[in-house]
Amino acid sequence: MSAAKSRARQRAAQKIADIQQALAAMQYLASGTLLKRTKVCGNPSCRCAQDPAARHGPYYEWSYLQDGRLRHRSLTPQQAELMRQAIANYRKARELLRTWKAHTQRLIELDTSE
């Protein structure tokens, strides 16, 4: 194996190790969308009926796919903060896995091109 191939192989292996470390550090993973909503109660004498800034809430709703169906779940503000981080982690994990795949393909190409 040439020195250039050896260095390329080491770089790819190091990047894969970095990705593995980043994935191991993630505690929560969840897919879906987190919404922050305010609502009108329907009582015509309530302040929310006249002033959009006075709507009730905020209420947090997590939307996700399960068994091919869209599901919705209400969350407390504390749960919403954890879910926000879990969704961000999930998106980052998907990107890291794509990168890992690319580096793996590069390693295989380097090993088979000798």
CSV table of N, CA and C in Angstrom, one decimal:
chain,number,residue,atom,x,y,z
A,1,MET,N,0.9,-1.2,0.0
A,1,MET,CA,0.0,0.0,0.0
A,1,MET,C,0.9,1.2,0.0
A,2,SER,N,0.6,2.2,-0.8
A,2,SER,CA,1.4,3.4,-0.9
A,2,SER,C,1.2,4.3,0.3
A,3,ALA,N,2.1,5.2,0.5
A,3,ALA,CA,2.0,6.1,1.7
A,3,ALA,C,0.7,7.0,1.6
A,4,ALA,N,0.4,7.4,0.4
A,4,ALA,CA,-0.8,8.3,0.2
A,4,ALA,C,-2.1,7.5,0.6
A,5,LYS,N,-2.1,6.2,0.1
A,5,LYS,CA,-3.3,5.4,0.4
A,5,LYS,C,-3.4,5.1,1.9
A,6,SER,N,-2.2,4.9,2.5
A,6,SER,CA,-2.2,4.6,4.0
A,6,SER,C,-2.7,5.8,4.8
A,7,ARG,N,-2.3,7.0,4.4
A,7,ARG,CA,-2.7,8.3,5.0
A,7,ARG,C,-4.2,8.4,4.8
A,8,ALA,N,-4.7,8.2,3.6
A,8,ALA,CA,-6.2,8.3,3.3
A,8,ALA,C,-6.9,7.3,4.2
A,9,ARG,N,-6.4,6.1,4.3
A,9,ARG,CA,-7.1,5.1,5.1
A,9,ARG,C,-7.1,5.5,6.6
A,10,GLN,N,-6.0,6.0,7.1
A,10,GLN,CA,-6.0,6.5,8.5
A,10,GLN,C,-6.9,7.6,8.7
A,11,ARG,N,-7.0,8.6,7.8
A,11,ARG,CA,-8.0,9.7,7.9
A,11,ARG,C,-9.4,9.2,8.0
A,12,ALA,N,-9.7,8.3,7.1
A,12,ALA,CA,-11.1,7.7,7.0
A,12,ALA,C,-11.4,7.0,8.3
A,13,ALA,N,-10.5,6.2,8.8
A,13,ALA,CA,-10.7,5.4,10.0
A,13,ALA,C,-10.8,6.3,11.2
A,14,GLN,N,-10.1,7.4,11.2
A,14,GLN,CA,-10.2,8.4,12.3
A,14,GLN,C,-11.5,9.1,12.3
A,15,LYS,N,-12.0,9.4,11.1
A,15,LYS,CA,-13.3,10.1,11.0
A,15,LYS,C,-14.4,9.2,11.4
A,16,ILE,N,-14.3,7.9,11.1
A,16,ILE,CA,-15.3,6.9,11.5
A,16,ILE,C,-15.3,6.8,13.1
A,17,ALA,N,-14.1,6.8,13.7
A,17,ALA,CA,-14.0,6.7,15.1
A,17,ALA,C,-14.6,8.0,15.8
A,18,ASP,N,-14.4,9.1,15.2
A,18,ASP,CA,-15.0,10.4,15.7
A,18,ASP,C,-16.6,10.3,15.6
A,19,ILE,N,-17.1,9.7,14.5
A,19,ILE,CA,-18.5,9.6,14.3
A,19,ILE,C,-19.1,8.6,15.4
A,20,GLN,N,-18.4,7.5,15.6
A,20,GLN,CA,-18.8,6.6,16.6
A,20,GLN,C,-18.9,7.2,18.0
A,21,GLN,N,-17.9,8.1,18.3
A,21,GLN,CA,-17.9,8.8,19.6
A,21,GLN,C,-19.0,9.8,19.7
A,22,ALA,N,-19.3,10.5,18.6
A,22,ALA,CA,-20.4,11.5,18.6
A,22,ALA,C,-21.7,10.7,18.8
A,23,LEU,N,-21.9,9.6,18.1
A,23,LEU,CA,-23.2,8.9,18.3
A,23,LEU,C,-23.3,8.3,19.7
A,24,ALA,N,-22.2,7.8,20.3
A,24,ALA,CA,-22.3,7.3,21.6
A,24,ALA,C,-22.7,8.3,22.7
A,25,ALA,N,-22.4,9.6,22.4
A,25,ALA,CA,-22.7,10.7,23.3
A,25,ALA,C,-24.2,11.1,23.3
A,26,MET,N,-24.9,10.7,22.3
A,26,MET,CA,-26.3,11.1,22.2
A,26,MET,C,-27.2,10.2,23.1
A,27,GLN,N,-27.9,10.9,24.0
A,27,GLN,CA,-28.8,10.1,25.0
A,27,GLN,C,-30.2,9.8,24.4
A,28,TYR,N,-30.8,10.8,23.8
A,28,TYR,CA,-32.2,10.7,23.3
A,28,TYR,C,-32.2,10.8,21.8
A,29,LEU,N,-33.0,10.0,21.1
A,29,LEU,CA,-33.2,10.1,19.7
A,29,LEU,C,-34.7,10.0,19.4
A,30,ALA,N,-35.3,10.8,18.6
A,30,ALA,CA,-36.7,10.7,18.2
A,30,ALA,C,-36.9,11.4,16.9
A,31,SER,N,-37.7,10.9,16.1
A,31,SER,CA,-38.0,11.5,14.8
A,31,SER,C,-39.4,12.2,15.0
A,32,GLY,N,-39.6,13.1,14.0
A,32,GLY,CA,-40.9,13.8,14.1
A,32,GLY,C,-40.7,15.3,14.1
A,33,THR,N,-41.8,16.0,14.4
A,33,THR,CA,-41.8,17.4,14.5
A,33,THR,C,-42.4,17.9,15.8
A,34,LEU,N,-41.8,18.9,16.4
A,34,LEU,CA,-42.4,19.5,17.6
A,34,LEU,C,-43.0,20.8,17.3
A,35,LEU,N,-44.2,21.0,17.7
A,35,LEU,CA,-45.0,22.3,17.4
A,35,LEU,C,-45.3,23.0,18.7
A,36,LYS,N,-45.2,24.3,18.7
A,36,LYS,CA,-45.6,25.1,19.8
A,36,LYS,C,-46.8,25.9,19.4
A,37,ARG,N,-48.0,25.6,20.0
A,37,ARG,CA,-49.2,26.2,19.6
A,37,ARG,C,-49.9,27.0,20.7
A,38,THR,N,-50.7,28.0,20.2
A,38,THR,CA,-51.6,28.7,21.1
A,38,THR,C,-53.0,28.5,20.5
A,39,LYS,N,-54.0,28.5,21.4
A,39,LYS,CA,-55.3,28.1,21.0
A,39,LYS,C,-56.4,29.1,21.5
A,40,VAL,N,-57.5,29.2,20.7
A,40,VAL,CA,-58.6,30.0,21.0
A,40,VAL,C,-59.6,29.0,21.7
A,41,CYS,N,-60.2,29.4,22.9
A,41,CYS,CA,-61.0,28.5,23.6
A,41,CYS,C,-62.5,28.4,23.1
A,42,GLY,N,-62.9,29.4,22.3
A,42,GLY,CA,-64.3,29.3,21.8
A,42,GLY,C,-65.3,30.1,22.6
A,43,ASN,N,-64.9,30.6,23.8
A,43,ASN,CA,-65.8,31.4,24.6
A,43,ASN,C,-65.7,32.8,24.0
A,44,PRO,N,-66.9,33.4,23.5
A,44,PRO,CA,-66.8,34.7,22.9
A,44,PRO,C,-66.4,35.8,23.8
A,45,SER,N,-66.6,35.7,25.1
A,45,SER,CA,-66.3,36.7,26.0
A,45,SER,C,-64.9,36.6,26.6
A,46,CYS,N,-64.2,35.6,26.2
A,46,CYS,CA,-62.8,35.4,26.6
A,46,CYS,C,-61.9,36.4,25.8
A,47,ARG,N,-60.8,36.8,26.4
A,47,ARG,CA,-59.8,37.7,25.8
A,47,ARG,C,-59.2,37.1,24.6
A,48,CYS,N,-59.1,35.8,24.5
A,48,CYS,CA,-58.5,35.1,23.3
A,48,CYS,C,-59.3,35.3,22.1
A,49,ALA,N,-60.6,35.5,22.2
A,49,ALA,CA,-61.5,35.7,21.0
A,49,ALA,C,-61.2,37.0,20.3
A,50,GLN,N,-60.7,38.0,21.0
A,50,GLN,CA,-60.5,39.3,20.4
A,50,GLN,C,-59.0,39.6,20.0
A,51,ASP,N,-58.1,39.1,20.9
A,51,ASP,CA,-56.7,39.4,20.8
A,51,ASP,C,-55.9,38.1,20.5
A,52,PRO,N,-55.3,38.0,19.3
A,52,PRO,CA,-54.5,36.8,19.0
A,52,PRO,C,-53.3,36.7,19.9
A,53,ALA,N,-52.8,37.8,20.5
A,53,ALA,CA,-51.7,37.7,21.4
A,53,ALA,C,-52.1,37.1,22.8
A,54,ALA,N,-53.4,37.1,23.0
A,54,ALA,CA,-53.9,36.6,24.3
A,54,ALA,C,-54.4,35.2,24.3
A,55,ARG,N,-54.1,34.5,23.2
A,55,ARG,CA,-54.5,33.1,23.1
A,55,ARG,C,-54.0,32.2,24.2
A,56,HIS,N,-54.6,31.1,24.5
A,56,HIS,CA,-54.2,30.2,25.6
A,56,HIS,C,-53.0,29.4,25.1
A,57,GLY,N,-52.1,29.1,26.0
A,57,GLY,CA,-51.0,28.3,25.7
A,57,GLY,C,-49.7,29.0,26.2
A,58,PRO,N,-48.6,28.6,25.8
A,58,PRO,CA,-48.4,27.7,24.6
A,58,PRO,C,-48.6,26.2,25.0
A,59,TYR,N,-49.0,25.4,24.0
A,59,TYR,CA,-49.1,24.0,24.2
A,59,TYR,C,-48.1,23.4,23.2
A,60,TYR,N,-47.5,22.3,23.6
A,60,TYR,CA,-46.5,21.6,22.8
A,60,TYR,C,-47.1,20.3,22.2
A,61,GLU,N,-46.9,20.1,20.9
A,61,GLU,CA,-47.4,18.9,20.3
A,61,GLU,C,-46.3,18.2,19.5
A,62,TRP,N,-46.1,16.9,19.7
A,62,TRP,CA,-45.1,16.1,18.9
A,62,TRP,C,-45.9,15.3,17.9
A,63,SER,N,-45.5,15.5,16.6
A,63,SER,CA,-46.1,14.7,15.5
A,63,SER,C,-45.1,13.8,15.0
A,64,TYR,N,-45.5,12.5,14.8
A,64,TYR,CA,-44.5,11.5,14.3
A,64,TYR,C,-45.3,10.4,13.6
A,65,LEU,N,-44.5,9.6,12.8
A,65,LEU,CA,-45.1,8.5,12.0
A,65,LEU,C,-44.9,7.2,12.8
A,66,GLN,N,-45.9,6.4,13.0
A,66,GLN,CA,-45.8,5.1,13.6
A,66,GLN,C,-46.7,4.2,12.8
A,67,ASP,N,-46.0,3.1,12.4
A,67,ASP,CA,-46.7,2.1,11.6
A,67,ASP,C,-47.4,2.7,10.4
A,68,GLY,N,-46.8,3.7,9.7
A,68,GLY,CA,-47.3,4.3,8.6
A,68,GLY,C,-48.4,5.3,8.8
A,69,ARG,N,-48.7,5.6,10.1
A,69,ARG,CA,-49.8,6.6,10.4
A,69,ARG,C,-49.2,7.7,11.2
A,70,LEU,N,-49.7,8.9,10.9
A,70,LEU,CA,-49.3,10.1,11.6
A,70,LEU,C,-50.0,10.1,13.0
A,71,ARG,N,-49.1,10.3,14.0
A,71,ARG,CA,-49.6,10.3,15.4
A,71,ARG,C,-49.3,11.7,16.0
A,72,HIS,N,-50.1,12.1,17.0
A,72,HIS,CA,-49.8,13.4,17.7
A,72,HIS,C,-49.9,13.1,19.1
A,73,ARG,N,-49.0,13.8,19.9
A,73,ARG,CA,-49.0,13.6,21.3
A,73,ARG,C,-48.7,15.0,22.0
A,74,SER,N,-49.5,15.3,23.0
A,74,SER,CA,-49.3,16.5,23.7
A,74,SER,C,-48.2,16.3,24.7
A,75,LEU,N,-47.4,17.4,24.9
A,75,LEU,CA,-46.2,17.3,25.8
A,75,LEU,C,-46.2,18.4,26.8
A,76,THR,N,-45.6,18.2,28.0
A,76,THR,CA,-45.4,19.3,28.9
A,76,THR,C,-44.2,20.1,28.4
A,77,PRO,N,-44.0,21.3,28.9
A,77,PRO,CA,-42.9,22.1,28.5
A,77,PRO,C,-41.5,21.4,28.8
A,78,GLN,N,-41.4,20.6,29.9
A,78,GLN,CA,-40.2,19.9,30.2
A,78,GLN,C,-40.0,18.8,29.2
A,79,GLN,N,-41.1,18.0,28.8
A,79,GLN,CA,-41.0,17.0,27.8
A,79,GLN,C,-40.7,17.6,26.5
A,80,ALA,N,-41.2,18.7,26.2
A,80,ALA,CA,-41.0,19.4,24.9
A,80,ALA,C,-39.5,19.7,24.7
A,81,GLU,N,-38.9,20.2,25.8
A,81,GLU,CA,-37.4,20.5,25.7
A,81,GLU,C,-36.6,19.2,25.5
A,82,LEU,N,-36.9,18.1,26.1
A,82,LEU,CA,-36.2,16.9,25.9
A,82,LEU,C,-36.5,16.4,24.5
A,83,MET,N,-37.7,16.6,24.0
A,83,MET,CA,-38.1,16.1,22.6
A,83,MET,C,-37.3,17.0,21.6
A,84,ARG,N,-37.2,18.3,21.9
A,84,ARG,CA,-36.5,19.2,20.9
A,84,ARG,C,-35.1,18.6,20.8
A,85,GLN,N,-34.4,18.3,21.9
A,85,GLN,CA,-33.0,17.8,21.8
A,85,GLN,C,-33.0,16.4,21.1
A,86,ALA,N,-34.0,15.6,21.4
A,86,ALA,CA,-34.0,14.2,20.8
A,86,ALA,C,-34.2,14.3,19.3
A,87,ILE,N,-35.0,15.2,18.8
A,87,ILE,CA,-35.2,15.4,17.4
A,87,ILE,C,-34.0,15.9,16.7
A,88,ALA,N,-33.3,16.9,17.4
A,88,ALA,CA,-32.0,17.4,16.9
A,88,ALA,C,-31.0,16.3,16.8
A,89,ASN,N,-30.9,15.5,17.9
A,89,ASN,CA,-30.0,14.4,17.9
A,89,ASN,C,-30.3,13.4,16.8
A,90,TYR,N,-31.6,13.1,16.5
A,90,TYR,CA,-31.9,12.2,15.5
A,90,TYR,C,-31.5,12.7,14.1
A,91,ARG,N,-31.7,13.9,13.8
A,91,ARG,CA,-31.3,14.5,12.6
A,91,ARG,C,-29.8,14.5,12.4
A,92,LYS,N,-29.1,14.8,13.5
A,92,LYS,CA,-27.6,14.8,13.5
A,92,LYS,C,-27.1,13.3,13.3
A,93,ALA,N,-27.8,12.4,13.9
A,93,ALA,CA,-27.4,11.0,13.8
A,93,ALA,C,-27.5,10.5,12.4
A,94,ARG,N,-28.6,10.9,11.7
A,94,ARG,CA,-28.8,10.5,10.3
A,94,ARG,C,-27.7,11.1,9.5
A,95,GLU,N,-27.3,12.3,9.7
A,95,GLU,CA,-26.2,12.9,8.9
A,95,GLU,C,-24.9,12.2,9.2
A,96,LEU,N,-24.6,11.9,10.5
A,96,LEU,CA,-23.4,11.2,10.8
A,96,LEU,C,-23.4,9.8,10.2
A,97,LEU,N,-24.5,9.1,10.2
A,97,LEU,CA,-24.5,7.8,9.5
A,97,LEU,C,-24.3,7.9,8.0
A,98,ARG,N,-24.8,8.9,7.4
A,98,ARG,CA,-24.5,9.1,6.0
A,98,ARG,C,-23.0,9.3,5.7
A,99,THR,N,-22.4,10.1,6.6
A,99,THR,CA,-20.9,10.3,6.5
A,99,THR,C,-20.1,9.1,6.8
A,100,TRP,N,-20.6,8.3,7.8
A,100,TRP,CA,-19.9,7.0,8.1
A,100,TRP,C,-20.0,6.1,6.9
A,101,LYS,N,-21.1,6.0,6.3
A,101,LYS,CA,-21.3,5.2,5.1
A,101,LYS,C,-20.3,5.6,4.0
A,102,ALA,N,-20.2,6.9,3.8
A,102,ALA,CA,-19.2,7.4,2.7
A,102,ALA,C,-17.8,7.0,3.1
A,103,HIS,N,-17.4,7.2,4.3
A,103,HIS,CA,-16.0,6.8,4.7
A,103,HIS,C,-15.8,5.3,4.6
A,104,THR,N,-16.8,4.6,4.9
A,104,THR,CA,-16.7,3.1,4.8
A,104,THR,C,-16.5,2.7,3.4
A,105,GLN,N,-17.3,3.3,2.5
A,105,GLN,CA,-17.1,3.0,1.1
A,105,GLN,C,-15.7,3.4,0.6
A,106,ARG,N,-15.2,4.6,1.1
A,106,ARG,CA,-13.8,5.0,0.7
A,106,ARG,C,-12.8,4.0,1.2
A,107,LEU,N,-13.0,3.5,2.4
A,107,LEU,CA,-12.0,2.5,3.0
A,107,LEU,C,-12.0,1.2,2.1
A,108,ILE,N,-13.2,0.8,1.7
A,108,ILE,CA,-13.3,-0.4,0.9
A,108,ILE,C,-12.7,-0.2,-0.5
A,109,GLU,N,-12.9,1.0,-1.1
A,109,GLU,CA,-12.3,1.3,-2.3
A,109,GLU,C,-10.7,1.3,-2.2
A,110,LEU,N,-10.2,1.9,-1.1
A,110,LEU,CA,-8.8,1.9,-0.9
A,110,LEU,C,-8.2,0.5,-0.8
A,111,ASP,N,-9.0,-0.4,-0.1
A,111,ASP,CA,-8.5,-1.8,0.2
A,111,ASP,C,-8.6,-2.6,-1.1
A,112,THR,N,-9.5,-2.3,-2.0
A,112,THR,CA,-9.7,-3.2,-3.2
A,112,THR,C,-8.9,-2.6,-4.4
A,113,SER,N,-8.3,-1.4,-4.3
A,113,SER,CA,-7.7,-0.8,-5.4
A,113,SER,C,-6.2,-1.1,-5.4
A,114,GLU,N,-5.7,-2.0,-4.6
A,114,GLU,CA,-4.3,-2.3,-4.6
A,114,GLU,C,-3.8,-3.1,-5.7
